[in-house]
Tab-separated table of C-alpha atoms in Angstrom:
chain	number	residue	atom	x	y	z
B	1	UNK	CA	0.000	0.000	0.000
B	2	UNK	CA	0.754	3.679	-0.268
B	3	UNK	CA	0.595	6.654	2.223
B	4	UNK	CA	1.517	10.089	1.805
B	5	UNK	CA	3.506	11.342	4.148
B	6	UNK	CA	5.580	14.359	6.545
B	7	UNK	CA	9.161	12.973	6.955
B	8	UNK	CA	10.461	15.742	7.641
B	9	UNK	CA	8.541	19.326	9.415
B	10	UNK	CA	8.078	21.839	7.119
B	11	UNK	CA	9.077	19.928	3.704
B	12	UNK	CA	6.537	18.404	0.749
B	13	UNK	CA	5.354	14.787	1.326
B	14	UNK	CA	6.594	11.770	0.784
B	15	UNK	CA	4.871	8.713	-1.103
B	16	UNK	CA	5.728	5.390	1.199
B	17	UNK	CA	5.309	1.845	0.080
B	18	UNK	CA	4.586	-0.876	3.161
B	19	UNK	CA	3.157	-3.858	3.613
B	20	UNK	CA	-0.930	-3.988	3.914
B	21	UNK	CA	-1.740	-3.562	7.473
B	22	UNK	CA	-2.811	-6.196	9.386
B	23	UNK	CA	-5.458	-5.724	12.014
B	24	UNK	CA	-4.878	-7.086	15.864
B	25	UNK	CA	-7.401	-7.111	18.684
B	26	UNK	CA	-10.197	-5.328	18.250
B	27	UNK	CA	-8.357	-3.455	15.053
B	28	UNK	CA	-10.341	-3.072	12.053
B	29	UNK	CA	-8.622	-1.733	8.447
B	30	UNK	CA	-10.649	0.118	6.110
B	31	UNK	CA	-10.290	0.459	2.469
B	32	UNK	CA	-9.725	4.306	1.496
B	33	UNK	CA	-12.738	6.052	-0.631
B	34	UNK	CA	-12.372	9.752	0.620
B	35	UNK	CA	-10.039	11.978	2.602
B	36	UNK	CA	-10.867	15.504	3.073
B	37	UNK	CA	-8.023	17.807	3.415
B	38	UNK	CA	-8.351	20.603	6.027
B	39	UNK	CA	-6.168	23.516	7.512
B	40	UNK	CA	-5.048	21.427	10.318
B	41	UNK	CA	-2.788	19.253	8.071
B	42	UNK	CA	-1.526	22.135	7.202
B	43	UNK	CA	-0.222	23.069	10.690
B	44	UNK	CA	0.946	19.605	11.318
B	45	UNK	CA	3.247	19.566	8.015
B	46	UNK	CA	4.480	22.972	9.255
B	47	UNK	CA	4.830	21.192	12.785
B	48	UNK	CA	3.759	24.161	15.059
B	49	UNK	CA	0.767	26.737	16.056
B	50	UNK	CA	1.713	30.124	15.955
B	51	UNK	CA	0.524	31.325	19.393
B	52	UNK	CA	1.076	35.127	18.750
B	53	UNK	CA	3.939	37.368	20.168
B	54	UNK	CA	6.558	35.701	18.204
B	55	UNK	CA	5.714	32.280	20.183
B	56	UNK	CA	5.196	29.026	18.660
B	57	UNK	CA	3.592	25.970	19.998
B	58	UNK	CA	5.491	22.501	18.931
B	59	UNK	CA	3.840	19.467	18.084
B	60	UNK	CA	7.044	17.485	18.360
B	61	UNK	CA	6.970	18.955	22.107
B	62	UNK	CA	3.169	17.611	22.168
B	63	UNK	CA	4.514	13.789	21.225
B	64	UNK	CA	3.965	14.300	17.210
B	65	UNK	CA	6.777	13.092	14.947
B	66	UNK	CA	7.399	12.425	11.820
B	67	UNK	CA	6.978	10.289	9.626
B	68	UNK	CA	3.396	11.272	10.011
B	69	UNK	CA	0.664	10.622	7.614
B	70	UNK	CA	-2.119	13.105	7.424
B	71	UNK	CA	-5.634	13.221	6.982
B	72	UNK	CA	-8.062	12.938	10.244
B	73	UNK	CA	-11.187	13.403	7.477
B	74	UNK	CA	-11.908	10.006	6.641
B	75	UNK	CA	-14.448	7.516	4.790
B	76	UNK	CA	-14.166	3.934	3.596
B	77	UNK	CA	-14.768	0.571	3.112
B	78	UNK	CA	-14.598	-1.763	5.887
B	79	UNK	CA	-11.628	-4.029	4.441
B	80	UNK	CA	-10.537	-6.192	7.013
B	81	UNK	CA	-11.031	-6.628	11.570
B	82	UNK	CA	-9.243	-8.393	13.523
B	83	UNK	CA	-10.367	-11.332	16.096
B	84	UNK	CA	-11.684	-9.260	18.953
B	85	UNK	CA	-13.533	-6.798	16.993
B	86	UNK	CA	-16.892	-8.946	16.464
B	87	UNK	CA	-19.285	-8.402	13.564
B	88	UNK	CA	-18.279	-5.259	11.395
B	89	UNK	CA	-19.903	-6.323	8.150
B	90	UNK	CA	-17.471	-6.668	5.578
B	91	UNK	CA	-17.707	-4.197	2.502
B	92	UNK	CA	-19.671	-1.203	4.789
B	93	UNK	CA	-19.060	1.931	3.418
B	94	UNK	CA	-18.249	3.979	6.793
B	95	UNK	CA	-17.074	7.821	8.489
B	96	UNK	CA	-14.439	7.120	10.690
B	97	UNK	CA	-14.328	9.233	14.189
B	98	UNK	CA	-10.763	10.548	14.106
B	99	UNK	CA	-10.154	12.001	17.848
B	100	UNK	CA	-9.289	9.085	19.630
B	101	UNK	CA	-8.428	9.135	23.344
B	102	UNK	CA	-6.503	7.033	25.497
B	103	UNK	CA	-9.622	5.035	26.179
B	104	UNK	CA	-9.215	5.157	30.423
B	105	UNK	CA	-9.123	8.865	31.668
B	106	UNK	CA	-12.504	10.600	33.084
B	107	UNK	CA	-12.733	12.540	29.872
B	108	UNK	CA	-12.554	9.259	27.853
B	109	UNK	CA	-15.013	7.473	29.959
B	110	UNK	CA	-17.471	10.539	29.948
B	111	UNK	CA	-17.367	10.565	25.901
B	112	UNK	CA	-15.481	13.870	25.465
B	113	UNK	CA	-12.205	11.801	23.454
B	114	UNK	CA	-11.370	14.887	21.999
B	115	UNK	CA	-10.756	16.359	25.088
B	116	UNK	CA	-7.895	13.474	26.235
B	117	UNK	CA	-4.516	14.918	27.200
B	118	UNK	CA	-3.361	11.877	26.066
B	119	UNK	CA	-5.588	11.634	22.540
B	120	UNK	CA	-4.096	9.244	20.246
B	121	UNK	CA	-5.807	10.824	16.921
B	122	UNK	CA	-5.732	9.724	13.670
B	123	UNK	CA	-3.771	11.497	11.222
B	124	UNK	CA	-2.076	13.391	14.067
B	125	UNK	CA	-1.139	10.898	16.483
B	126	UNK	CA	-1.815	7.679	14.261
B	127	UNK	CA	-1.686	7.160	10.354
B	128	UNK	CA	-4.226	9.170	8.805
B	129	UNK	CA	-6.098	8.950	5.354
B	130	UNK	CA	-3.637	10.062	2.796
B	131	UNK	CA	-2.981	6.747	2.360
B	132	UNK	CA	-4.801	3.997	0.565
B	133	UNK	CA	-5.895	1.692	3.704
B	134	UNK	CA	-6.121	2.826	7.752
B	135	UNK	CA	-5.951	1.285	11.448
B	136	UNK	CA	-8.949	1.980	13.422
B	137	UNK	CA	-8.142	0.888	16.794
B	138	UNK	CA	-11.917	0.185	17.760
B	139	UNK	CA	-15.041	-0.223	15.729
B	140	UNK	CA	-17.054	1.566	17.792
B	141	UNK	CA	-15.666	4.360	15.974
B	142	UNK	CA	-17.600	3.714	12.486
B	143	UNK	CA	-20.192	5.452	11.651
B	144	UNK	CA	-22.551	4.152	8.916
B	145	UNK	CA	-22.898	6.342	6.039
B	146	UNK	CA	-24.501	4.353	3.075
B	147	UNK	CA	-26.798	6.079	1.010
B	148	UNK	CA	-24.891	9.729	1.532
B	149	UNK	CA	-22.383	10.949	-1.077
B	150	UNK	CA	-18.771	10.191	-0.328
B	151	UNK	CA	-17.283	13.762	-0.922
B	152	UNK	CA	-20.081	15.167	1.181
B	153	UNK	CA	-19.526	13.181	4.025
B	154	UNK	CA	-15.941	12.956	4.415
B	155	UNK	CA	-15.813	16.356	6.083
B	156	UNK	CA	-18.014	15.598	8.558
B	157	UNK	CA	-15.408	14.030	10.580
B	158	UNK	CA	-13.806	17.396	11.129
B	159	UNK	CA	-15.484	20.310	9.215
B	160	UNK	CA	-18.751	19.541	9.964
B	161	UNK	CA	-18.239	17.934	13.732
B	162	UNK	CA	-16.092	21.691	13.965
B	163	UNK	CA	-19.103	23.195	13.135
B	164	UNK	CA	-21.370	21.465	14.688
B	165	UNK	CA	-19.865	21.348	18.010
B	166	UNK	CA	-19.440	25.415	18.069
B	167	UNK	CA	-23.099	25.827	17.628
B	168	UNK	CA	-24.127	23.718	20.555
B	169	UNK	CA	-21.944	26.274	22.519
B	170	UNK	CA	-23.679	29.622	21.519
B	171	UNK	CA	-26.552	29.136	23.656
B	172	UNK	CA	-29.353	31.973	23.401
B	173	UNK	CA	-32.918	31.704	21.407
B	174	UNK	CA	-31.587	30.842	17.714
B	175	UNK	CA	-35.079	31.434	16.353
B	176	UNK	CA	-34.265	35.715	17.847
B	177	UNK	CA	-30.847	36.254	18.405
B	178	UNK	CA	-28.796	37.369	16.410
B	179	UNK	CA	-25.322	34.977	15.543
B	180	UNK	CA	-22.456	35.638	13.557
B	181	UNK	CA	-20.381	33.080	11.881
B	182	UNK	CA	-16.356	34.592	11.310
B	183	UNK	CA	-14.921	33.226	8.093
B	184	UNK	CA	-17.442	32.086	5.263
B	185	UNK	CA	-14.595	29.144	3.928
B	186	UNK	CA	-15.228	25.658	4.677
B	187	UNK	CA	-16.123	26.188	8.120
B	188	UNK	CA	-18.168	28.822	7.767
B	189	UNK	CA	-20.361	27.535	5.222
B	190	UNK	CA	-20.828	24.726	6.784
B	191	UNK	CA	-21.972	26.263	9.733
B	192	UNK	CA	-24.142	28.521	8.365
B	193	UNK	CA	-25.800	25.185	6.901
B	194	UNK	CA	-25.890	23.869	9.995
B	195	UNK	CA	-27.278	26.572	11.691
B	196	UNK	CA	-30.631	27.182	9.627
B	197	UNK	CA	-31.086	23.207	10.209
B	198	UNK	CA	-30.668	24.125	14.038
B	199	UNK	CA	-33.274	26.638	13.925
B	200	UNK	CA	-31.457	30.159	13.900
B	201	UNK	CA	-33.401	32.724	11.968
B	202	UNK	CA	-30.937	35.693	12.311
B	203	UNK	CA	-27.560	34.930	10.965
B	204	UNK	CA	-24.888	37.193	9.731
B	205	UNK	CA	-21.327	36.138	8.117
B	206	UNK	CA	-18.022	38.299	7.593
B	207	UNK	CA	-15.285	37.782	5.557
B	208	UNK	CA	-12.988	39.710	4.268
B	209	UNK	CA	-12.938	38.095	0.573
B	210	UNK	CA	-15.218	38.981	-1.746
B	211	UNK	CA	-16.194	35.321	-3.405
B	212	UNK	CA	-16.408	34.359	-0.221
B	213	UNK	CA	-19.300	37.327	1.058
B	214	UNK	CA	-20.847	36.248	-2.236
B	215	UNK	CA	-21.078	32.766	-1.819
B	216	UNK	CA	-22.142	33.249	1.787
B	217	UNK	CA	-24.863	35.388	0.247
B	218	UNK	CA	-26.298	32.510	-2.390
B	219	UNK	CA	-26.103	30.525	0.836
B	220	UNK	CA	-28.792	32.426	2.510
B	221	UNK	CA	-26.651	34.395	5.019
B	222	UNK	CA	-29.239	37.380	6.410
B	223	UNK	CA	-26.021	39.754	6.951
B	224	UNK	CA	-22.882	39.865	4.782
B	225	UNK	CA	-20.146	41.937	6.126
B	226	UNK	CA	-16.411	42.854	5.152
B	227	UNK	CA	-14.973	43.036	8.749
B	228	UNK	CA	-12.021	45.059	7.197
B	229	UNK	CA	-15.012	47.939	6.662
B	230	UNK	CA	-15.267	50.158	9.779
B	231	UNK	CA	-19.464	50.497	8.914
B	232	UNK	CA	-19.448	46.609	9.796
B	233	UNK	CA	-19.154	46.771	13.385
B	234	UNK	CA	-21.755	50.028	13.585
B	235	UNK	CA	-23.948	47.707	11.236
B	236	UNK	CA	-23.596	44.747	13.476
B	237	UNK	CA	-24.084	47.249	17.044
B	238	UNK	CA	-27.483	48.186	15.403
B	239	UNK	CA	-29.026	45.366	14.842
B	240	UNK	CA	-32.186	44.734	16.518
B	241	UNK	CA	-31.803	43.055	20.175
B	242	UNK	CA	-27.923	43.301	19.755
B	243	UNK	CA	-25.336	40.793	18.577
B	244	UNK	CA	-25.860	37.482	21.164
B	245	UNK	CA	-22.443	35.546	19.897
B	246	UNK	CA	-20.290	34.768	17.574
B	247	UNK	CA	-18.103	31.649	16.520
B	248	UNK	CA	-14.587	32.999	14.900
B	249	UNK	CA	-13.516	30.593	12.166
B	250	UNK	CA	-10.213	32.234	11.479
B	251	UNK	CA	-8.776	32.784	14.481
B	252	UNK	CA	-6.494	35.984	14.551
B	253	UNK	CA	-6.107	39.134	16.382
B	254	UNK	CA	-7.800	40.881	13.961
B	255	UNK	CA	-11.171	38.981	13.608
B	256	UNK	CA	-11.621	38.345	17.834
B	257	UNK	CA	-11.165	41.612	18.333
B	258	UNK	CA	-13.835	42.091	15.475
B	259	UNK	CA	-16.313	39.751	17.356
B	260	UNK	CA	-15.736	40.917	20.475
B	261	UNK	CA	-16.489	44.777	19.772
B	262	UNK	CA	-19.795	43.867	18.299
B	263	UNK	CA	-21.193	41.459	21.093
B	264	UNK	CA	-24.043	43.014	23.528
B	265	UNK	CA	-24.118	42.657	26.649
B	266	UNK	CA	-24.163	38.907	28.178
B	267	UNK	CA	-22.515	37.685	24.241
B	268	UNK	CA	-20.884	34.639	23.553
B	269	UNK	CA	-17.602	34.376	21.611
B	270	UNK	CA	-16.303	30.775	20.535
B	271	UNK	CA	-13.155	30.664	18.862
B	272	UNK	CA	-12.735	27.790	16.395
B	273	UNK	CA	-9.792	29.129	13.834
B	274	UNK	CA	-5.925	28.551	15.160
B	275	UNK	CA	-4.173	30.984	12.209
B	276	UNK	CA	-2.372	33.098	15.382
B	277	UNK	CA	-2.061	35.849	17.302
B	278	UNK	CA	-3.142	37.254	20.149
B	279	UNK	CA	-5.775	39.678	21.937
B	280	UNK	CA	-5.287	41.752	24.981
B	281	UNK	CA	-8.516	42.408	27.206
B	282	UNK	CA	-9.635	44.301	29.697
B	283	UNK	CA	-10.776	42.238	32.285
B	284	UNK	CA	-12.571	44.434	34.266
B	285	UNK	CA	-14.932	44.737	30.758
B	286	UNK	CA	-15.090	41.106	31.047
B	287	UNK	CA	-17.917	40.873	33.853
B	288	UNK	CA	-19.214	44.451	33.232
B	289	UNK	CA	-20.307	43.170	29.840
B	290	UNK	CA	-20.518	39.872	31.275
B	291	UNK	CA	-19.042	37.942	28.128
B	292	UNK	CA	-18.756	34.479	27.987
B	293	UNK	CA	-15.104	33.185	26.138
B	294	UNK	CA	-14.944	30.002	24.787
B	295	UNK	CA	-12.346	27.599	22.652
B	296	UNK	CA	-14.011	24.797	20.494
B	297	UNK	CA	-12.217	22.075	19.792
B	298	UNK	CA	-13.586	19.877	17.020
B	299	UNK	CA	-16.161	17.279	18.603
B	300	UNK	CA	-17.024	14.428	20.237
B	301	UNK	CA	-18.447	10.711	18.785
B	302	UNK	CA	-21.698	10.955	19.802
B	303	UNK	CA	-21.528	14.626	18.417
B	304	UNK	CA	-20.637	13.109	15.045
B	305	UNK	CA	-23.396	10.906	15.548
B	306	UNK	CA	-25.423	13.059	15.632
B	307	UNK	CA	-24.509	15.554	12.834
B	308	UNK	CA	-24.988	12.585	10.698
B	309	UNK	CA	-28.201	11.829	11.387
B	310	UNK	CA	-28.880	15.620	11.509
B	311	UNK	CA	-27.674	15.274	8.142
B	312	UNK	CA	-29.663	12.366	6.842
B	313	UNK	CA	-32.982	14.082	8.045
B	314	UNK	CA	-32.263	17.301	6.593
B	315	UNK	CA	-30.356	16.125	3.293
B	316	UNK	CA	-27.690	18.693	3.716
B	317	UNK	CA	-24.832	19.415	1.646
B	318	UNK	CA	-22.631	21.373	4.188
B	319	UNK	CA	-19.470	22.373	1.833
B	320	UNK	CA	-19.189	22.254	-1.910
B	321	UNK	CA	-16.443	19.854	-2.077
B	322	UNK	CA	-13.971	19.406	-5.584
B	323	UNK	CA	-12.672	15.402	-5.622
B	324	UNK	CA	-8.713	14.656	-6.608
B	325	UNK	CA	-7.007	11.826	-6.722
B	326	UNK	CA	-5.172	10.532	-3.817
B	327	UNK	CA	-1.730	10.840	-5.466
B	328	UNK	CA	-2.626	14.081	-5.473
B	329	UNK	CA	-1.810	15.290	-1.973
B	330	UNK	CA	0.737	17.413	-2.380
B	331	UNK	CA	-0.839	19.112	-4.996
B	332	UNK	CA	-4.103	19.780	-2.954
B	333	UNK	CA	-2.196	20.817	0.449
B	334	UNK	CA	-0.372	23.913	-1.963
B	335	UNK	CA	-3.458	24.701	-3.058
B	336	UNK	CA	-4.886	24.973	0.378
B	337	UNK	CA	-2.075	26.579	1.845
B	338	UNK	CA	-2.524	29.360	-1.232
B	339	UNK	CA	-5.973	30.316	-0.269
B	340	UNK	CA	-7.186	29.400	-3.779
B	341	UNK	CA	-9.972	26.689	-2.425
B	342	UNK	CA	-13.201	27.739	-2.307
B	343	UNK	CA	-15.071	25.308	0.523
B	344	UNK	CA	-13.133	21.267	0.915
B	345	UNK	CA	-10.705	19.468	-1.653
B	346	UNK	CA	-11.295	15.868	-1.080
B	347	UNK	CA	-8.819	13.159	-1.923
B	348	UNK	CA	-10.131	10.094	-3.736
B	349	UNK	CA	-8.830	6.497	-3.731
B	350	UNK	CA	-10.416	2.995	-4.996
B	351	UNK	CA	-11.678	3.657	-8.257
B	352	UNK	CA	-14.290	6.947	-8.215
B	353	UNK	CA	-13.647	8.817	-10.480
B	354	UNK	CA	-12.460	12.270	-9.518
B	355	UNK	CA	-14.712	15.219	-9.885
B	356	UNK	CA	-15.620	18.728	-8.822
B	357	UNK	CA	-19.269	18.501	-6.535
């Protein structure tokens, strides 16, 4: 088999032949279809965070090394399980649950994986999906997805769980307060999808692209802003019953200090993006405005769960996705990294042909 892979921080990957995987345990291999490829792989090829004030966070600090193989967004074929893992029926096409814990801590045991200090992830921590098959230590992390599109799907693992999970923070009435969704890429339009299937009526996107205001528009957005406009942040202040949160998709100094400005009284801001930076506050503003500050960090497996069947009953598309060959990695991380990708590029393996959706 083939995987595509960092060898070395910082440098293009590297195609690696091996020996098909063999499953032990309770191990089960499946049989590549789809991988999305998100910004996160690019922060792991770099092999740091960029926490602001010329400070950098290291993965290989963190326990990731290379030779790492990417890709945490991943749907298959159940190919192969090993003797402990029961009945897994051969051939199912499935999404795999990427943020794998260490399986004994409280967080583990409570169903919050993602949260593990000690998370064992897939592509991060564990061979991802640029490659043609993949471990999965347990298959109690498969989740059925026959009957929705491959492309589609694939980024539910991470874009849409993302998504997903940031939403369940912003508390409020969504059916009267007003939300506002930072960054209208992947992310964002998947959230604003999400968002209308949760029930909020009032939602208002801002980006500082143009395609992207635009496509946020066709999506149905109620507000499109340009946050880089000093009228947005009067526009948002006057809207009626004041700004009640807002999720930050990009993550920089910039676009929280964007958010925050705008929220009324009692707001929520939920910071999803990691690009860098940082924000000084006033903290005495802090309970005087009484703002709530929150990180989201992807999602858990019943949260995935969840956003599938949210999915199924709504038929949602959440991202317009363009399909590329596996081999085609590289190619599609440069891309990515050049800003030129309007919503997911999804790697394809075992077959389908590749196409733009």
């Amino acid at each position: 088999m083939k995987r595509y892979a960092v060898t070395e921080f910082g440098r293009p990957l590297c195609t690696l032949v091996e020996d098909d995987p063999v499953p032990r345990g309770t191990e089960v291999v499946v049989a590549l279809e789809r991988c999305g490829v998100c910004h996160t792989d690019l922060h792991l090829r770099e092999g740091h965070y960029d926490l602001g004030g010329g400070k950098r966070l290291s993965l290989a600090e963190r326990g990731v090394s290379p030779p790492l193989t990417l890709g945490h967004e991943i749907l298959g074929r159940i190919a192969a399980a090993g003797p402990e893992a029961g009945e897994v029926g051969a051939g199912r096409r499935v999404l795999v649950y990427p943020w794998i814990g260490c399986g004994s801590c409280h967080r583990c045991r409570d169903g919050e994986e993602n949260l593990c200090a000690a998370g064992r992830c897939l592509g991060v921590h564990r061979p991802g999906g640029f490659a043609e098959q993949v471990v999965v230590p347990h298959p109690r992390y498969l989740i059925d997805v026959e009957g929705l599109d491959p492309s589609a799907a694939a980024p539910l693992a991470c874009s849409g769980l993302t998504a997903y999970s940031a939403l369940r923070k912003v508390g409020g009435d969504p059916a009267r307060d007003w939300l506002l969704l930072v960054g209208a890429g992947g992310l964002g339009q998947s959230a604003l999808a999400l968002a209308r299937a949760l029930g909020h009526a009032r939602v208002a996107v801002a980006d500082t692209a143009p395609d992207k205001r635009a496509r946020a528009a066709a999506l149905g957005a109620d507000l499109v802003l340009d946050p880089a406009d000093p009228a947005a942040r009067d526009a948002l202040l006057r809207l009626e019953s004041g700004l009640s949160a807002a999720i930050d998709f990009v993550g920089t100094a910039g676009t929280a200090g964007f958010a925050l400005d705008a929220l009324r009284r009692g707001g929520r801001f939920v910071v999803v993006g990691m690009f860098g930076g940082e924000i000084a506050l006033s903290l005495p503003l802090l309970p005087l405005r009484a703002l709530t500050l929150a990180g989201s960090y992807v999602g858990n497996l019943g949260e995935l769960r969840d956003l599938v069947a949210l999915v199924r009953a709504h038929g949602l598309t959440l991202v317009e996705t363009e399909t590329v060959p596996l081999a085609r990695a590289e190619d599609a991380m440069r891309r990515l990294a050049g800003g030129t990708v309007a919503g997911r590029i999804v790697l394809a393996h075992g077959g389908q042909p590749a196409h733009g959706g």
